[in-house]
Structure formats: structure tokens, C-alpha cells
C-alpha positions in Angstrom: -69.5 22.6 -102.3 -70.6 22.2 -98.6 -69.8 18.5 -98.8 -66.4 19.3 -100.5 -65.5 21.7 -97.6 -66.8 19.3 -95.0 -65.1 16.3 -96.5 -61.8 18.0 -96.8 -61.8 19.1 -93.2 -63.1 15.8 -92.0 -60.4 13.9 -93.9 -57.6 16.1 -92.7 -58.7 16.0 -89.1 -59.1 12.2 -89.1 -55.6 11.8 -90.4 -54.3 14.4 -87.9 -56.0 12.6 -85.0 -54.5 9.3 -86.1 -51.0 10.8 -86.5 -50.9 12.6 -83.3 -53.1 10.4 -81.0 -50.4 10.5 -78.2 -49.9 14.2 -78.5 -53.6 14.8 -78.2 -53.5 13.4 -74.6 -52.4 16.9 -73.7 -54.1 18.6 -70.7 -57.8 17.7 -70.2 -57.9 15.1 -73.0 -55.7 12.6 -71.1 -57.4 13.4 -67.9 -60.9 12.5 -69.1 -59.6 9.4 -70.8 -57.9 8.1 -67.6 -61.1 8.9 -65.6 -63.2 6.9 -68.1 -60.8 3.9 -68.1 -60.4 3.6 -64.4 -63.9 4.6 -63.3 -65.8 2.8 -66.0 -68.2 5.7 -66.4 -68.5 9.1 -68.0 -66.8 11.8 -66.1 -69.3 14.7 -66.1 -68.0 17.8 -64.2 -69.8 21.0 -63.4 -73.1 19.7 -64.9 -71.6 19.8 -68.4 -73.3 16.8 -69.9 -72.0 17.5 -73.4 -68.7 16.0 -72.1 -70.2 12.6 -72.6 -69.9 13.1 -76.4 -66.1 13.5 -76.0 -65.8 10.4 -73.9 -68.3 8.0 -75.6 -65.8 6.3 -78.1 -63.2 5.6 -75.4 -65.9 4.5 -72.9 -67.3 2.0 -75.4 -63.7 0.8 -76.2 -63.1 0.3 -72.5 -66.3 -1.7 -72.1 -65.1 -3.9 -74.9 -61.7 -4.4 -73.2 -59.7 -2.9 -76.0 -56.0 -2.2 -75.6 -54.8 1.0 -74.0 -53.2 2.0 -77.3 -56.6 1.6 -79.0 -58.3 3.6 -76.3 -55.9 6.5 -76.8 -56.6 6.4 -80.6 -60.4 6.4 -79.9 -60.0 9.4 -77.6 -58.1 11.2 -80.3 -60.8 10.4 -82.9 -63.7 11.3 -80.7 -64.2 14.9 -81.9 -63.7 13.8 -85.5 -66.4 11.1 -85.2 -68.8 13.5 -83.6 -68.1 16.1 -86.3 -69.0 13.5 -88.9 -72.2 12.6 -87.1 -73.2 16.3 -86.7 -72.5 17.0 -90.4 -74.7 14.0 -91.4 -77.5 15.2 -89.2 -77.2 18.7 -90.6 -76.9 17.6 -94.2 -79.4 14.7 -94.5 -81.9 15.1 -91.6 -82.1 18.9 -91.6 -81.0 19.4 -95.2 -79.0 22.5 -94.4 -75.8 22.9 -96.5 -74.7 26.0 -94.5 -74.9 24.0 -91.3 -72.5 21.5 -92.8 -70.0 24.3 -93.7 -70.4 25.8 -90.2 -69.6 22.6 -88.5 -66.5 22.0 -90.6 -65.2 25.6 -90.0 -65.8 25.4 -86.2 -63.3 22.5 -86.1 -60.5 24.6 -87.6 -60.9 28.3 -87.5 -59.0 29.9 -84.6 -57.6 26.5 -83.5 -53.9 25.6 -83.2 -53.1 24.4 -79.7 -56.7 23.4 -79.3 -56.2 20.7 -81.9 -53.9 18.9 -79.4 -56.6 19.1 -76.6 -59.8 18.4 -78.5 -62.2 17.7 -75.5 -63.2 21.3 -74.5 -66.9 21.3 -73.8 -67.6 24.3 -76.0 -66.1 22.6 -79.1 -68.9 20.0 -78.9 -71.5 22.4 -77.8 -70.7 24.7 -80.8 -71.7 21.8 -83.2 -74.9 21.4 -81.2 -75.5 25.1 -81.6 -75.2 24.8 -85.4 -77.8 22.0 -85.3 -80.0 24.3 -83.1 -79.8 27.0 -85.7 -80.5 24.6 -88.6 -83.5 23.2 -86.8 -84.7 26.8 -85.9 -84.5 27.7 -89.6 -86.0 24.4 -90.9 -89.3 24.4 -92.6 -89.4 20.7 -93.0 -89.4 19.8 -89.2 -92.9 19.1 -87.9 -94.4 20.6 -84.7 -94.4 19.8 -81.8 -91.4 17.5 -82.4 -89.3 20.5 -83.6 -90.0 22.5 -80.4 -89.2 19.5 -78.2 -85.9 19.0 -80.0 -85.0 22.7 -79.8 -85.6 22.7 -76.0 -83.5 19.6 -75.6 -80.7 21.1 -77.6 -81.0 24.3 -75.7 -80.6 22.6 -72.3 -77.6 20.6 -73.4 -75.9 23.6 -75.0 -76.6 26.1 -72.2 -75.4 23.6 -69.5 -72.1 23.1 -71.3 -70.5 26.5 -70.6 -71.6 30.0 -69.7 -70.3 31.3 -73.0 -72.4 28.7 -74.8 -75.5 30.1 -73.1 -74.4 33.6 -74.2 -74.0 32.4 -77.8 -77.4 30.7 -77.6 -79.1 33.8 -76.3 -77.5 35.8 -79.2 -78.7 33.3 -81.7 -82.3 33.4 -80.4 -82.3 37.2 -80.5 -81.2 37.3 -84.1 -83.9 34.8 -85.0 -86.8 36.5 -83.3 -88.3 37.5 -86.7 -88.4 33.8 -87.6 -90.1 32.7 -84.4 -93.7 32.9 -83.3 -94.2 34.8 -80.1 -95.1 31.6 -78.2 -91.9 29.8 -79.5 -89.6 32.7 -78.6 -91.2 33.0 -75.2 -90.8 29.3 -74.5 -87.2 29.2 -75.5 -86.4 32.4 -73.5 -88.1 31.1 -70.4 -86.4 27.7 -70.6 -83.0 29.4 -71.0 -83.6 31.7 -68.0 -84.8 28.7 -65.9 -81.7 26.7 -66.8 -79.4 29.5 -66.0 -81.2 30.2 -62.7 -80.9 26.6 -61.6 -77.3 26.5 -62.6 -76.6 29.7 -60.7 -77.7 28.0 -57.5 -75.6 24.9 -58.2 -72.3 26.3 -59.3 -69.3 24.1 -58.6 -66.2 25.4 -56.7 -64.3 25.5 -60.0 -67.0 27.7 -61.6 -67.2 30.0 -58.6 -63.4 30.4 -58.8 -63.5 31.3 -62.5 -66.3 33.8 -62.0 -64.5 35.4 -59.0 -62.8 37.9 -61.4 -66.1 39.8 -61.4 -65.8 40.5 -57.6 -62.2 41.6 -58.0 -63.0 44.2 -60.6 -62.2 47.8 -59.4 -61.6 51.2 -60.9 -57.9 50.3 -61.5 -58.8 47.1 -63.4 -61.4 48.8 -65.5 -59.1 51.7 -66.3 -56.4 49.3 -67.5 -59.0 47.6 -69.6 -60.1 50.8 -71.2 -56.6 52.1 -72.0 -56.0 52.3 -75.8 -52.7 50.4 -75.4 -54.6 47.4 -74.0 -56.8 47.2 -77.1 -53.8 47.9 -79.2 -52.0 44.9 -77.7 -55.2 42.9 -78.2 -55.3 43.8 -81.9 -51.6 42.8 -82.3 -52.3 39.5 -80.5 -55.3 38.8 -82.8 -53.3 39.7 -85.9 -50.6 37.2 -84.8 -52.7 34.3 -83.6 -56.1 34.8 -85.4 -55.5 36.3 -88.8 -58.2 33.9 -90.1 -60.8 35.1 -87.6 -59.8 38.8 -88.3 -60.3 38.3 -92.1 -63.6 36.4 -91.4 -64.8 39.3 -89.2 -63.9 41.9 -91.8 -65.6 40.1 -94.7 -68.7 39.3 -92.6 -69.2 43.0 -91.6 -68.7 44.3 -95.1 -71.2 41.9 -96.6 -73.8 42.5 -93.9 -73.7 46.2 -94.4 -73.9 45.7 -98.2 -77.0 43.6 -97.5 -78.4 46.5 -95.6 -78.6 44.5 -92.4 -77.2 47.3 -90.2 -78.9 46.3 -86.9 -77.7 42.7 -87.2 -74.1 44.0 -87.9 -74.3 46.3 -84.9 -75.6 43.5 -82.7 -72.8 41.2 -83.9 -70.1 43.9 -83.2 -71.6 44.6 -79.8 -71.4 40.9 -78.9 -67.8 40.6 -80.2 -66.7 43.6 -78.1 -68.5 42.5 -75.0 -67.1 38.9 -75.2 -63.6 40.2 -75.9 -63.8 42.6 -73.0 -64.9 39.9 -70.6 -62.0 37.7 -71.8 -59.5 40.5 -71.2 -60.9 41.1 -67.7 -60.9 37.4 -66.9 -57.4 36.8 -68.2 -55.3 39.9 -68.6 -52.2 39.7 -70.9 -51.7 38.0 -74.2 -49.7 34.8 -73.7 -51.1 32.3 -76.1 -51.7 28.7 -74.9 -54.3 26.0 -74.9 -56.3 27.6 -72.2 -56.3 31.1 -73.7 -57.4 29.6 -77.0 -60.4 28.0 -75.3 -61.3 31.3 -73.7 -61.2 32.9 -77.1 -63.2 30.2 -78.9 -66.6 31.8 -78.2 -65.6 34.8 -80.3 -64.4 32.6 -83.1 -67.6 30.5 -82.9 -69.8 33.6 -83.0 -68.0 34.9 -86.2 -68.3 31.5 -87.8 -72.1 31.3 -87.1 -72.6 34.9 -88.4 -70.8 34.2 -91.7 -72.5 30.9 -92.5 -76.0 31.8 -91.5 -76.5 35.5 -91.9 -74.4 36.5 -94.9 -76.0 36.1 -98.4 -73.9 33.5 -100.3 -75.6 34.1 -103.7 -74.1 35.6 -106.8 -70.6 36.9 -106.9 -70.4 36.5 -103.1 -70.3 32.8 -103.5 -66.9 32.8 -105.2 -65.5 35.3 -102.7 -66.6 33.2 -99.7 -65.3 30.0 -101.1 -62.0 31.6 -101.7 -62.1 32.9 -98.1 -62.8 29.4 -96.9 -59.8 28.0 -98.9 -57.5 30.6 -97.5 -58.6 30.0 -93.9 -58.4 26.2 -94.2 -55.0 26.4 -95.8 -53.7 28.7 -93.1 -54.9 26.5 -90.3 -53.4 23.3 -91.9 -50.0 25.1 -92.2 -50.3 26.3 -88.6 -51.2 22.9 -87.3 -48.3 21.2 -89.1 -45.9 24.0 -87.8 -46.9 23.3 -84.2 -47.1 19.5 -84.4 -43.3 18.9 -84.0 -43.2 20.9 -80.7 -46.0 18.7 -79.3 -44.1 15.6 -80.5 -41.0 16.9 -78.7 -43.1 17.4 -75.6 -44.5 13.8 -75.7 -41.0 12.5 -76.5 -39.7 14.3 -73.3 -42.4 12.6 -71.2 -41.5 9.3 -72.6 -37.8 10.0 -71.9 -38.7 10.6 -68.2 -40.6 7.3 -68.2 -37.7 5.4 -69.6 -35.3 7.0 -67.1 -37.6 6.0 -64.2 -37.8 2.4 -65.5 -34.1 2.2 -65.9 -33.8 3.2 -62.2 -36.5 0.6 -61.3 -38.8 3.4 -60.1 -42.6 3.4 -60.5 -43.0 6.8 -58.9 -40.7 9.7 -59.9 -40.4 13.5 -59.5 -38.9 15.6 -62.3 -38.2 19.3 -62.5 -41.0 21.4 -64.0 -42.1 23.6 -65.7 -40.6 22.6 -69.0 -41.6 24.6 -72.1 -41.5 23.7 -75.8 -42.1 25.5 -79.1 -42.0 29.1 -80.2 -42.0 32.0 -77.8 -45.5 33.1 -78.7 -47.0 29.7 -77.7 -46.8 28.4 -74.1 -46.6 24.6 -74.6 -45.7 23.2 -71.2 -45.2 19.7 -69.9 -46.2 20.1 -66.2 -50.0 20.4 -65.9 -51.0 16.9 -67.2 -47.6 15.2 -66.8 -48.9 12.7 -64.1 -51.8 11.6 -66.2 -49.9 11.3 -69.4 -47.1 9.4 -67.9 -49.5 6.8 -66.6 -51.2 6.4 -70.0 -48.0 6.5 -72.1 -46.0 4.2 -69.9 -48.7 1.5 -69.8 -49.2 1.3 -73.6 -46.5 -1.3 -73.9 -47.8 -3.4 -71.0 -49.5 -2.9 -67.7 -46.3 -4.0 -65.9 -44.5 -0.9 -67.3 -46.8 1.6 -65.6 -44.9 4.6 -64.2 -46.2 7.8 -62.5 -44.1 10.9 -63.1 -45.0 14.1 -61.4 -43.4 17.5 -61.6 -42.0 19.8 -58.9 -44.9 22.1 -59.6 -47.2 19.4 -58.4 -45.5 19.5 -55.0 -46.9 23.0 -54.5 -50.5 21.8 -54.7 -52.4 21.2 -51.4 -51.8 17.8 -50.0 -49.4 16.5 -52.6 -46.2 16.7 -50.5 -48.1 14.8 -47.7 -49.5 12.2 -50.2 -46.3 11.0 -51.9 -47.0 7.4 -50.7 -50.3 7.5 -52.6 -50.9 8.0 -56.3 -50.8 11.6 -57.5 -53.2 11.3 -60.4 -53.2 15.0 -61.0 -52.1 18.1 -59.0 -55.5 18.3 -57.3 -56.2 14.6 -57.2 -54.5 12.2 -54.8 -55.9 8.7 -55.0 -55.0 5.2 -53.7 -52.9 3.3 -56.2 -55.6 0.6 -56.2 -57.9 3.1 -58.0 -56.2 2.1 -61.2 -57.9 -0.6 -63.2 -55.5 -3.5 -63.3 -56.7 -4.6 -66.8 -54.5 -1.8 -68.1 -52.3 -0.6 -65.3 -50.0 -2.1 -62.6 -50.4 0.2 -59.6 -47.2 2.1 -58.9 -45.7 1.3 -55.5 -43.5 3.0 -53.0 -42.9 6.7 -52.5 -42.3 9.4 -55.1 -38.6 10.3 -55.2 -36.6 12.7 -57.5 -35.5 11.1 -60.7 -31.7 11.2 -61.3 -30.7 13.3 -64.3 -28.7 10.5 -66.0 -29.7 6.9 -66.7 -28.1 4.2 -64.5 -25.3 2.2 -66.1 
């Protein structure tokens, strides 16, 4: 059954990645692909080495000189290829069927907009965390190789994201009864050492994202504690995460029936703490790709608890398989519901590229923001427009390369003064020669507003 679930998810996501390869250039996905292509190396930011897993297929393709269209497809398939590798390791090397199920579920539960930006570090680190748990619970792995592998996984996971380190710490605590004192002490000290080193080497980006802690005051905490805040949070979860809500309910009921009260209490405490931090970091409930990434640690925690701490024997097995089928069905329907809006977004970018080419422009400015899709999803075209326009325009031929930026980009520091250069992204102004001429023809001239109608 584990391989049935894993195979179904893998097959669907592979087809999905093939169908919507261009749409999956959204946000960070296109950014990292363009970096890899033009720099010829992995783009590792903030010490998050797990990013190399997301970039490896496209990097290999670039080294082989594949077409840009092929590289875009490889970028889209990267998380699916990694998922397959992780499941094979879990199923055949570690012989853990539950780990296979966990990996499959982590790629669908709680994800809708995230399916169109599949390069978030924690998506890859979550699979590594499953392998960490499987290795932790393994009786076949030999010492000291098992401990060496656990430490290596710990360092890779903890460095990927602060929430990944929190998930890792929670997993270790819940497995203390399975670990010898020396082993738990080793893992704890390595995790503390890694976090300490990282604390002294935080990037400017990470410091900015942690700055909300300094901004907390009595007013912010009072707003966070208000019943209506948590009421809105419940309404938001019910709308966007009915699968995770059902999963949480079933997991808690089964844990209490198994008389695992302290584990259930610890799981609930982790959920409330993580949710509270997310609400403090990002008040409000507008759902978009970034908010979904913020929420993913909670979904990952629930998935790990269900697959590894709930007893699947007896009548529970049928109940849990039914639950999996319901969740997978819901997420497939949700992905297909949102896909046309992302296709509309990509079509709009291509339309701006065509207009620029008709006006013989290689650098153009269009009005942004532009939003697509239902009111409860913020699918916008501005953030990664410059990157995606480069990639999409050059798929036909390098000579058709166009750079389109939005009026939002003009508000970023240095952009208005750098319109003679290449605006790679809102925060990145580079010389046009930075582009690799195997795939791109460097745009020339100065960025100018794009006329609304094509020339005749």
C-alpha cells in the first residue's frame, strides 16, 4: 500500500511538472534556474545547502548544453526526481514503508500555490527529515555508520531553515526513548553547535525576517491573543487547509486512543507555538505562495506525526488509507482548479514579451501589480516578472531575448538609476553581459514603458 500511495503521487506530480513546466518558473523557481544557467554553479543562499538538490538537474543539463526549453523542464521535474530518490532510499535502503508514505504526503498535503514554486528549501529538507526519522528508527543500520549518517542529515536539515531545525528538535525529543543517552547527547550538542554558528553568520535577509521579534510589543501580543484573531485563523485553515485540519483531528483522536497522552500534548504544543509565531511574523490571512511556505512547517509536523506515531494496525489501517485517498483527491482537484490561473499568468507575461518584440524593444516596463485567480489566492505577476520574461522569451531562440520589468520594480533601490543595465530582479541589477550567450542575447538600450497596443 505504501508503494501504491507513493506511486500514485509520484506519477501525478511527474505529469503535473511536465504539463506546467513554464508555470512552475513562478517566483524563486525561475530565479534559481536563471542563476544556475548564467553562473554555471549552484546558487546557495543563507547557508542553505539543501538548495543544491533543487538545482542539480538543471545544473547538469546546463553543463551538457541542453536547450533552454529542456532546462526549464528539468527545473520543473527536480522536486519529483528528488522525491523518487528519497522514496527509493526509504523503501529499499531503510526498508521503512511509513517513510515512503510520509514522503509522498509531504509533496501534496497543504500545497496548492506551492506546486507552482517547487524549490522552497523546506520542501526538500522535509524529505531529508523523513529519512532522518527512518534511520533513527532503523534496527538494520550498523553503528557507527548510522550515527555518522544521522549527524550529516542533521546538519543539512538544520541549515536549510530555522523551522526545519525546530522540526528536527521536536523529532529528537519524541524519540528520546529510542536513543541511548550518548546518542541523544551527541545529536543535541551537534544541533546546538550548528544553530550557534548560524546565529553568528545570519545573512541580511535572515536578520530582516527575524526582525519581527524586536518589533513585538504589548499591542501586537494583545492582538495575537484576541479570540477573533484565532477565529479568523480557524476560518482561514478551514478554507485553505481542510486536509491538514482533518489530518490533525484524526491524529489526535488516534493518539489519545493509544494512550499516548504526553506525545499528543507535545504535538499540540508544537502546533500552537508554530502557528502563533507565523501569525506574529505575518499578520493577516491573505493566501499566497509565500504564506503557504510559512505554513508548511505545521503541515509537515502533522504529516510526520500521523505516519510515524499513529498505530496503523487493525481497523485503523482502513480508516487511514481512506483518509489518504480523501486528502490526495482533494489536493489533485485543488491543483487542477488553480492551474488555469497560473496558465493565464504565464500567457500574460508572454503577451508582454510579444508586444515588446513587435515594438523592437529588448527592455520594457509594464504596469504592475497584476493579479490572477480567485479572490482568496494572491497570484501576482510582478515579483518574478523580470526573470521569467528572460527565460520565456529566449526559449524560441537566444535572439528573441527580452527583459520586461514592472512599475513595482522601479520602487526598488537603484532600479530607477540602473535602467541602462539589466534588471535581473528587483534587488539585482547586473551588466547585460552577465547573461550566458549560449542561451541569451543580452538586451540593449534603456528600459522604456511598453505601449499598450501592438504596433501596426
